[in-house]
PDB file of C-alpha atoms in Angstrom:
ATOM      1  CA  UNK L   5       0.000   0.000   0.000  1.00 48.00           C
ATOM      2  CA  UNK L   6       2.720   2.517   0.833  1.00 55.00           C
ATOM      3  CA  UNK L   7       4.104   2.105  -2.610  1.00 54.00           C
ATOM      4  CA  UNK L   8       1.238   2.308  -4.013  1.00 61.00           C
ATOM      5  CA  UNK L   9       0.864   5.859  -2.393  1.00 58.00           C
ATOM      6  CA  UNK L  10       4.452   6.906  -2.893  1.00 57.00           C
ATOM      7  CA  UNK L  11       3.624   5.287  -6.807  1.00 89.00           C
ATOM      8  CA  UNK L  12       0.756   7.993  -7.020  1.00 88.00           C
ATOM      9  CA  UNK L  13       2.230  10.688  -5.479  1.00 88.00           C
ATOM     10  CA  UNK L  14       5.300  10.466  -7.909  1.00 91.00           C
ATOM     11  CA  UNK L  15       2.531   9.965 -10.773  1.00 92.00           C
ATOM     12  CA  UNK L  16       0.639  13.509  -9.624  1.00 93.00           C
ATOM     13  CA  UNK L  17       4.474  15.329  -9.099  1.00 92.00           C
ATOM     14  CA  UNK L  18       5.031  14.341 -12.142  1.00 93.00           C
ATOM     15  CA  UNK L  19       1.494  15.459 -13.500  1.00 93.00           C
ATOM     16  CA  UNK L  20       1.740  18.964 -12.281  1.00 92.00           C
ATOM     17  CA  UNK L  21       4.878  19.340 -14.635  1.00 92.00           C
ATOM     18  CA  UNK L  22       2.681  18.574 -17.254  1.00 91.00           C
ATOM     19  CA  UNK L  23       4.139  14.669 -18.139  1.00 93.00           C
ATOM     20  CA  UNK L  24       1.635  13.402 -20.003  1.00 94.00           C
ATOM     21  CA  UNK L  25       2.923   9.878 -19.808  1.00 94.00           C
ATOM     22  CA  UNK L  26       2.363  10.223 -15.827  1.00 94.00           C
ATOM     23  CA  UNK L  27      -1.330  11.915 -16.696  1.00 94.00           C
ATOM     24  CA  UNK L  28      -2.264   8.363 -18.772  1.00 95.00           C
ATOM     25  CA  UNK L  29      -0.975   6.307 -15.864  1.00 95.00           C
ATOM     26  CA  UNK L  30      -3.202   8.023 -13.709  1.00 95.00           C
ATOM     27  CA  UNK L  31      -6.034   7.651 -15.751  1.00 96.00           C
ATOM     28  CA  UNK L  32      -5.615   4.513 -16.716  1.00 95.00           C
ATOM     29  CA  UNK L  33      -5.424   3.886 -12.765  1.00 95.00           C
ATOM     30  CA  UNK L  34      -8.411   5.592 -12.162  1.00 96.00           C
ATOM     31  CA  UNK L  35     -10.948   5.645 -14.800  1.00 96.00           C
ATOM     32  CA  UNK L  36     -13.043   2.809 -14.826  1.00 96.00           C
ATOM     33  CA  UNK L  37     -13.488   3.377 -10.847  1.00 95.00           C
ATOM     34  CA  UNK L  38     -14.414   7.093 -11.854  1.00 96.00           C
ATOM     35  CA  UNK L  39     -16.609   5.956 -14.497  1.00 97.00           C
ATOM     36  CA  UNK L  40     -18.622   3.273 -12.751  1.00 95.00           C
ATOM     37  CA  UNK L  41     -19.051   6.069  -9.757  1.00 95.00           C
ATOM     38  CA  UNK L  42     -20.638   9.220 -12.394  1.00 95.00           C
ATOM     39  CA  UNK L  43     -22.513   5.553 -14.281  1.00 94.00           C
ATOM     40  CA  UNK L  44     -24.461   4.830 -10.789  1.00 92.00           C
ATOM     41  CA  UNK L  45     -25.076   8.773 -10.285  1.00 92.00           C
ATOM     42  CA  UNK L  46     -26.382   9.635 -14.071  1.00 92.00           C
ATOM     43  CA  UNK L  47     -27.665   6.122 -15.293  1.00 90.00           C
ATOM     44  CA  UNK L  48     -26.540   6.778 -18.887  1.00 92.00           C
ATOM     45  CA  UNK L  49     -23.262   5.279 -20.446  1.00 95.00           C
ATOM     46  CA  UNK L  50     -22.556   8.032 -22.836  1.00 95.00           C
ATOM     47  CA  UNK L  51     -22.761  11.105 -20.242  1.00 95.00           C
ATOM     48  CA  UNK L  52     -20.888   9.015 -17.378  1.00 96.00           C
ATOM     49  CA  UNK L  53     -17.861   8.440 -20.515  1.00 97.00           C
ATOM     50  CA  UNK L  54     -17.926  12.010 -21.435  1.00 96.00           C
ATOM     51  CA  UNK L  55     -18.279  13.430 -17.491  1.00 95.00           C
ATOM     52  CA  UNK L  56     -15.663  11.056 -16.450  1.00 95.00           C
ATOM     53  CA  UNK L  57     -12.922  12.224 -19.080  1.00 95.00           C
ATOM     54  CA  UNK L  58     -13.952  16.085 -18.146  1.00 96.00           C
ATOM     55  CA  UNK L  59     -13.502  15.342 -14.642  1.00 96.00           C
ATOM     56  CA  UNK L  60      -9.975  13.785 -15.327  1.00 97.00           C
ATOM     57  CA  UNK L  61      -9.619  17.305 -17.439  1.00 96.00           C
ATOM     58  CA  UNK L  62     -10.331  19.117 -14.760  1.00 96.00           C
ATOM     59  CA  UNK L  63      -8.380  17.131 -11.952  1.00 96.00           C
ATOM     60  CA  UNK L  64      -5.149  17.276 -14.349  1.00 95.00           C
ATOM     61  CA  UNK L  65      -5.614  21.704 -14.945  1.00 94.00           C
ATOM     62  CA  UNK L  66      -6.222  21.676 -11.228  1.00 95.00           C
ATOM     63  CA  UNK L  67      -3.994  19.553 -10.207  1.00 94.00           C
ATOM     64  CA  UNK L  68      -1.932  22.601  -8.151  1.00 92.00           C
ATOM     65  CA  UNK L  69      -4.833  22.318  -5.513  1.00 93.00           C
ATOM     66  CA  UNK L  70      -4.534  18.668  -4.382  1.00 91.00           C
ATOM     67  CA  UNK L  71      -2.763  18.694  -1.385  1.00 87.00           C
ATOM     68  CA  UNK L  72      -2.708  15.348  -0.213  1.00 84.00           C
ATOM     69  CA  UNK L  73      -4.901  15.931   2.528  1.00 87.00           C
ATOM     70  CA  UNK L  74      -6.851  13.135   1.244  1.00 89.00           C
ATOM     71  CA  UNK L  75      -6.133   9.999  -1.432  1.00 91.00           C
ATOM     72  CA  UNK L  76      -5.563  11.185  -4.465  1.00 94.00           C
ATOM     73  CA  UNK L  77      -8.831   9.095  -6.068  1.00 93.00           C
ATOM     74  CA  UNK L  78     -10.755  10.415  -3.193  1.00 93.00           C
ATOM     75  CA  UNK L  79     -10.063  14.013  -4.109  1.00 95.00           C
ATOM     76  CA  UNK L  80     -10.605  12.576  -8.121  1.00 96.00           C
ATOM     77  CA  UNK L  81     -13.671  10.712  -6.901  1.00 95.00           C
ATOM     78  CA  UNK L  82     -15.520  13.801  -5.241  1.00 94.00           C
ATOM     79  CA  UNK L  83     -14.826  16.019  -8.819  1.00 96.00           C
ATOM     80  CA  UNK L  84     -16.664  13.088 -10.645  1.00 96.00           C
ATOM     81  CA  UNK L  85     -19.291  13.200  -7.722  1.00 95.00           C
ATOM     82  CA  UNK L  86     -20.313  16.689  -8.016  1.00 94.00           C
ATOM     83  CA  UNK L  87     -20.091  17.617 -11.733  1.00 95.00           C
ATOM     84  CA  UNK L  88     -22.414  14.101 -11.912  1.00 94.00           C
ATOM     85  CA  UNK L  89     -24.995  15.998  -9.699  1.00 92.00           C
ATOM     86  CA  UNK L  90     -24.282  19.287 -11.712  1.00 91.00           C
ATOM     87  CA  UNK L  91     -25.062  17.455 -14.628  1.00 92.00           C
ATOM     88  CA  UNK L  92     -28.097  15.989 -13.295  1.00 87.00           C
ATOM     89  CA  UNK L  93     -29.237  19.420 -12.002  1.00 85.00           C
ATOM     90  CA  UNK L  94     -28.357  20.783 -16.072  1.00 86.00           C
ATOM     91  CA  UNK L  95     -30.972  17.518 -17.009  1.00 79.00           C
ATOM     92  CA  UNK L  96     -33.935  18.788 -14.341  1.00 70.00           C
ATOM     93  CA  UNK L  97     -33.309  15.099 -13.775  1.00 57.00           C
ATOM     94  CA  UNK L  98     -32.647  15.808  -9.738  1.00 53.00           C
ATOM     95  CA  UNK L  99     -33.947  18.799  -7.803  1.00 51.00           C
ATOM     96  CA  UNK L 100     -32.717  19.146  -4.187  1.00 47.00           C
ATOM     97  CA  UNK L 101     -35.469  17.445  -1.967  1.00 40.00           C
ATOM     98  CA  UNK L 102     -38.314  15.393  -3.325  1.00 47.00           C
ATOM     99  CA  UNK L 103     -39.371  13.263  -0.455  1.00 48.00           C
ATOM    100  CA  UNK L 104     -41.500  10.285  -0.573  1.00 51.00           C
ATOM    101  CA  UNK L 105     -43.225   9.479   1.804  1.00 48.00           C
ATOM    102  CA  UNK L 106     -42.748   5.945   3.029  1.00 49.00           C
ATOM    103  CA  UNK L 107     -45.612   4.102   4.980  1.00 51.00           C
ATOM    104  CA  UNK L 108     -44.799   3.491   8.214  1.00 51.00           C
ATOM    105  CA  UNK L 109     -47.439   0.663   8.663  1.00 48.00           C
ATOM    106  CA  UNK L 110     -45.566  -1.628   6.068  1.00 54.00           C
ATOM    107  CA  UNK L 111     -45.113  -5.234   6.965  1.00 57.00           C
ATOM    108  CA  UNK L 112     -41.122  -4.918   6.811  1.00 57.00           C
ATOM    109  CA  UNK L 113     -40.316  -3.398  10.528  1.00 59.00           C
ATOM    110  CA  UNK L 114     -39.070  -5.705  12.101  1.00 61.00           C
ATOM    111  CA  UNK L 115     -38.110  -8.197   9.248  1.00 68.00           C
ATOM    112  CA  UNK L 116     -34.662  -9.113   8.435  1.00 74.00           C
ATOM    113  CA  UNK L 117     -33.448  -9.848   4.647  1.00 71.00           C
ATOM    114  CA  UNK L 118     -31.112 -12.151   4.051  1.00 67.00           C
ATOM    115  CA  UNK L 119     -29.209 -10.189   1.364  1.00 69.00           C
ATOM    116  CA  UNK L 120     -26.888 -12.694   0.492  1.00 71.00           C
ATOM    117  CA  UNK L 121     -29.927 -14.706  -1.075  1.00 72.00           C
ATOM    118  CA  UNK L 122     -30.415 -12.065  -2.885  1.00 77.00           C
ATOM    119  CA  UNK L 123     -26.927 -11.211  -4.724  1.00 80.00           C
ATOM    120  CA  UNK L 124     -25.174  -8.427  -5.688  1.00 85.00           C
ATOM    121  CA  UNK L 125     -26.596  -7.741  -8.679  1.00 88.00           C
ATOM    122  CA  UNK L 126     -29.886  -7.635  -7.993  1.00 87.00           C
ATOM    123  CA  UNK L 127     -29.425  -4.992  -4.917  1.00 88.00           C
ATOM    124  CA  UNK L 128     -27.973  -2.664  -7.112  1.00 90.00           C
ATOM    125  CA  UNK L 129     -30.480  -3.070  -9.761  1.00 91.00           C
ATOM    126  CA  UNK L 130     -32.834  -1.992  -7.191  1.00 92.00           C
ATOM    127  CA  UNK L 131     -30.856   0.484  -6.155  1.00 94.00           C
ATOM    128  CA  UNK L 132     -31.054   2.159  -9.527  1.00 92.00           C
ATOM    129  CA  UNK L 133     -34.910   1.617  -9.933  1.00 93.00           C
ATOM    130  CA  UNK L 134     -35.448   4.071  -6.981  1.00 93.00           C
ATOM    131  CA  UNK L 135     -35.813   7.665  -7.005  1.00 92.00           C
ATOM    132  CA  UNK L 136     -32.773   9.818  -8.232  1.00 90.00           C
ATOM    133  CA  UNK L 137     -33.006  11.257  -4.474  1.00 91.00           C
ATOM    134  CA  UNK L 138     -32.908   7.868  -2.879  1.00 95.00           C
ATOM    135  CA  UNK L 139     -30.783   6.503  -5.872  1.00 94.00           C
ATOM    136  CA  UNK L 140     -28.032   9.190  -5.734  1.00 94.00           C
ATOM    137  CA  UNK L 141     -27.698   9.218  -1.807  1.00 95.00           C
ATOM    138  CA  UNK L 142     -28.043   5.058  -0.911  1.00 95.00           C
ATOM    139  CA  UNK L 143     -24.950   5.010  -3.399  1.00 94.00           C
ATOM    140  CA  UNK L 144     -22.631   7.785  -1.979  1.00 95.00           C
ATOM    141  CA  UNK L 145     -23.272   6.080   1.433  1.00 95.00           C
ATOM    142  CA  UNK L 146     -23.514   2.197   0.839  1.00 92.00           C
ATOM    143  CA  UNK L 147     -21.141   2.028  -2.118  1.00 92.00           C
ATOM    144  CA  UNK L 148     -18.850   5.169  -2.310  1.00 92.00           C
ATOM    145  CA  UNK L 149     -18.413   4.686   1.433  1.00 91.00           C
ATOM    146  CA  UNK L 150     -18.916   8.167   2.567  1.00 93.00           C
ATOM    147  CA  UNK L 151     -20.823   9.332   5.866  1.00 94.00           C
ATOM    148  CA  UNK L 152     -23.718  11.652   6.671  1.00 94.00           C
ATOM    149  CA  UNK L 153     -21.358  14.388   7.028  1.00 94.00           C
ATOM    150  CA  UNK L 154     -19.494  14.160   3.703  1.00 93.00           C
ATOM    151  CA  UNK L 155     -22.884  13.529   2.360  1.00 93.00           C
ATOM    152  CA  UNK L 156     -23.972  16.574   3.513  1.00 93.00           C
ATOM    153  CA  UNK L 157     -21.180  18.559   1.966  1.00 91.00           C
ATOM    154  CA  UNK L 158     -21.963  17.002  -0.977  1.00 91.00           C
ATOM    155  CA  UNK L 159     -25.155  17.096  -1.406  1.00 90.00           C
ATOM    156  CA  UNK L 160     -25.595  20.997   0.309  1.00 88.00           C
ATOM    157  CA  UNK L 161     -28.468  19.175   2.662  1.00 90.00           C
ATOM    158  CA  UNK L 162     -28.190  19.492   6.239  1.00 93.00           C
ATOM    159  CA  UNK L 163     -27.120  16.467   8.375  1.00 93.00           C
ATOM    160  CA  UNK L 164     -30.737  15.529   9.832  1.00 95.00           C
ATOM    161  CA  UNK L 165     -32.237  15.635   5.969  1.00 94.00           C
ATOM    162  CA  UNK L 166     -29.022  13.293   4.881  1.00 95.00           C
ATOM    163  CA  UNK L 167     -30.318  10.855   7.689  1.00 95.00           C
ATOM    164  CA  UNK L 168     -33.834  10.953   7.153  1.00 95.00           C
ATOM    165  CA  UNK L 169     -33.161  10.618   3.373  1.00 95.00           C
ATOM    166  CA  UNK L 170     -30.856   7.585   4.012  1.00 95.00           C
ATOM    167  CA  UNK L 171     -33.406   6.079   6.413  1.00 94.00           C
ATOM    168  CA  UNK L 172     -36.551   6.424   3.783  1.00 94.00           C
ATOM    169  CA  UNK L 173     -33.901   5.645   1.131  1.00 95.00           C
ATOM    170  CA  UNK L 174     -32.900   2.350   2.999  1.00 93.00           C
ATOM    171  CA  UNK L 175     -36.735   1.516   4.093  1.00 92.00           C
ATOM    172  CA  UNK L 176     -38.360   2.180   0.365  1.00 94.00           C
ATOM    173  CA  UNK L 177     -34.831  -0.101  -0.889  1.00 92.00           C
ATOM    174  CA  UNK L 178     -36.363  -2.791   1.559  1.00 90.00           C
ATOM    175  CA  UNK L 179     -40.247  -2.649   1.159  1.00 90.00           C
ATOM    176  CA  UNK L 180     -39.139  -2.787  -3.193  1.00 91.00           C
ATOM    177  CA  UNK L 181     -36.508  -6.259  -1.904  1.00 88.00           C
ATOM    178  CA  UNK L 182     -39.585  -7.803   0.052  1.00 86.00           C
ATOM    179  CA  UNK L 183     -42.334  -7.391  -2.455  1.00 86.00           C
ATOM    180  CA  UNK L 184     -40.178  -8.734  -5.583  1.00 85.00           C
ATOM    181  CA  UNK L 185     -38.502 -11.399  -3.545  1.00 80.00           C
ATOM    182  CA  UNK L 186     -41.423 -12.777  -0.703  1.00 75.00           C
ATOM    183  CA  UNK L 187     -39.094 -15.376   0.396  1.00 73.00           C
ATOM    184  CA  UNK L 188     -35.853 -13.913   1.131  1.00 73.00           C
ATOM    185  CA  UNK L 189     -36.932 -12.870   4.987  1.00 67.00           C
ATOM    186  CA  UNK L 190     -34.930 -14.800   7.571  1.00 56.00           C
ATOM    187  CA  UNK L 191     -37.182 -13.725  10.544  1.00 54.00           C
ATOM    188  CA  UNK L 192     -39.875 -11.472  10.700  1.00 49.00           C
ATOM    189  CA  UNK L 193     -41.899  -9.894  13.369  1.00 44.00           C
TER     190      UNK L 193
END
């Protein structure tokens, strides 16, 4: 791992000289990581390809404001992130808060999926069947990895909305698992 980072920090030294050998290392590094990330944001091959190479565009002209503070695909990762959601905003695809409201007299509190049943695959597909609000935030937290916090940053939403959108997100995610898949409940109420 340290390599690796020493590898990477050599590679973006060597960027911000303007090597454009070191600039196709990096992207070949990065992009298909960066690409799947603005795919599961804007749900359209073409746009992710084209947002993906503008993002490395803009990471390699900005390049003088990394500071290491972070990874240097985390820093990459949150350009892709938020010119995704720009884009999406450009679309009228995603507007800031479009709750829905999820019944709280469903037959799923209390009942426990057994996700491994159900396979990757099939989660994610769900995933991207829901809401671009639920969509967009169940995969910065449960597959980019990032917390309510960063979220928030992200998104411009305030820390309680990130948690009450995660928490319908999750829920509606659930309820859509139980109806298409009755028997995947290892104990219910």
């Amino acid at each position: 791992m340290k390599a690796e980072k020493l590898n990477i920090n050599q590679l973006t030294e060597r960027c911000k000289k303007g090597d454009k050998t070191a600039q196709m290392q990096l992207y070949r590094q990065y992009y298909k990581a960066m690409y799947n990330t603005a795919y599961r944001i804007l749900k359209d091959e073409f746009e992710a390809e084209d947002l993906m190479q503008e993002a490395f565009l803009t990471a390699f002209t900005k390049l003088n404001t990394f500071k290491g503070e972070v990874t240097f695909g985390a820093w990459l990762k949150r350009i892709v992130i938020n010119k995704s959601l720009t884009q999406l905003k450009k679309n009228n695809r995603y507007s800031e808060v479009k709750m829905e409201v999820v019944s709280d007299d469903d037959k799923t509190v209390g009942v426990e999926i057994n996700y491994e049943v159900l396979g990757v695959q099939n989660i994610l597909n769900t995933i991207n069947s829901l809401k671009d609000n639920y969509r967009i935030i169940l995969n910065l937290n449960l597959i980019e990895g990032y917390d309510n916090e960063e979220i928030a940053a992200i998104l411009n939403y305030s820390n309680e909305n990130v948690r009450t959108t995660i928490s319908r997100a999750k829920k509606k995610l659930k309820q859509i698992l139980l109806k298409e898949n009755p028997k995947i409940s290892m104990y219910g109420r």
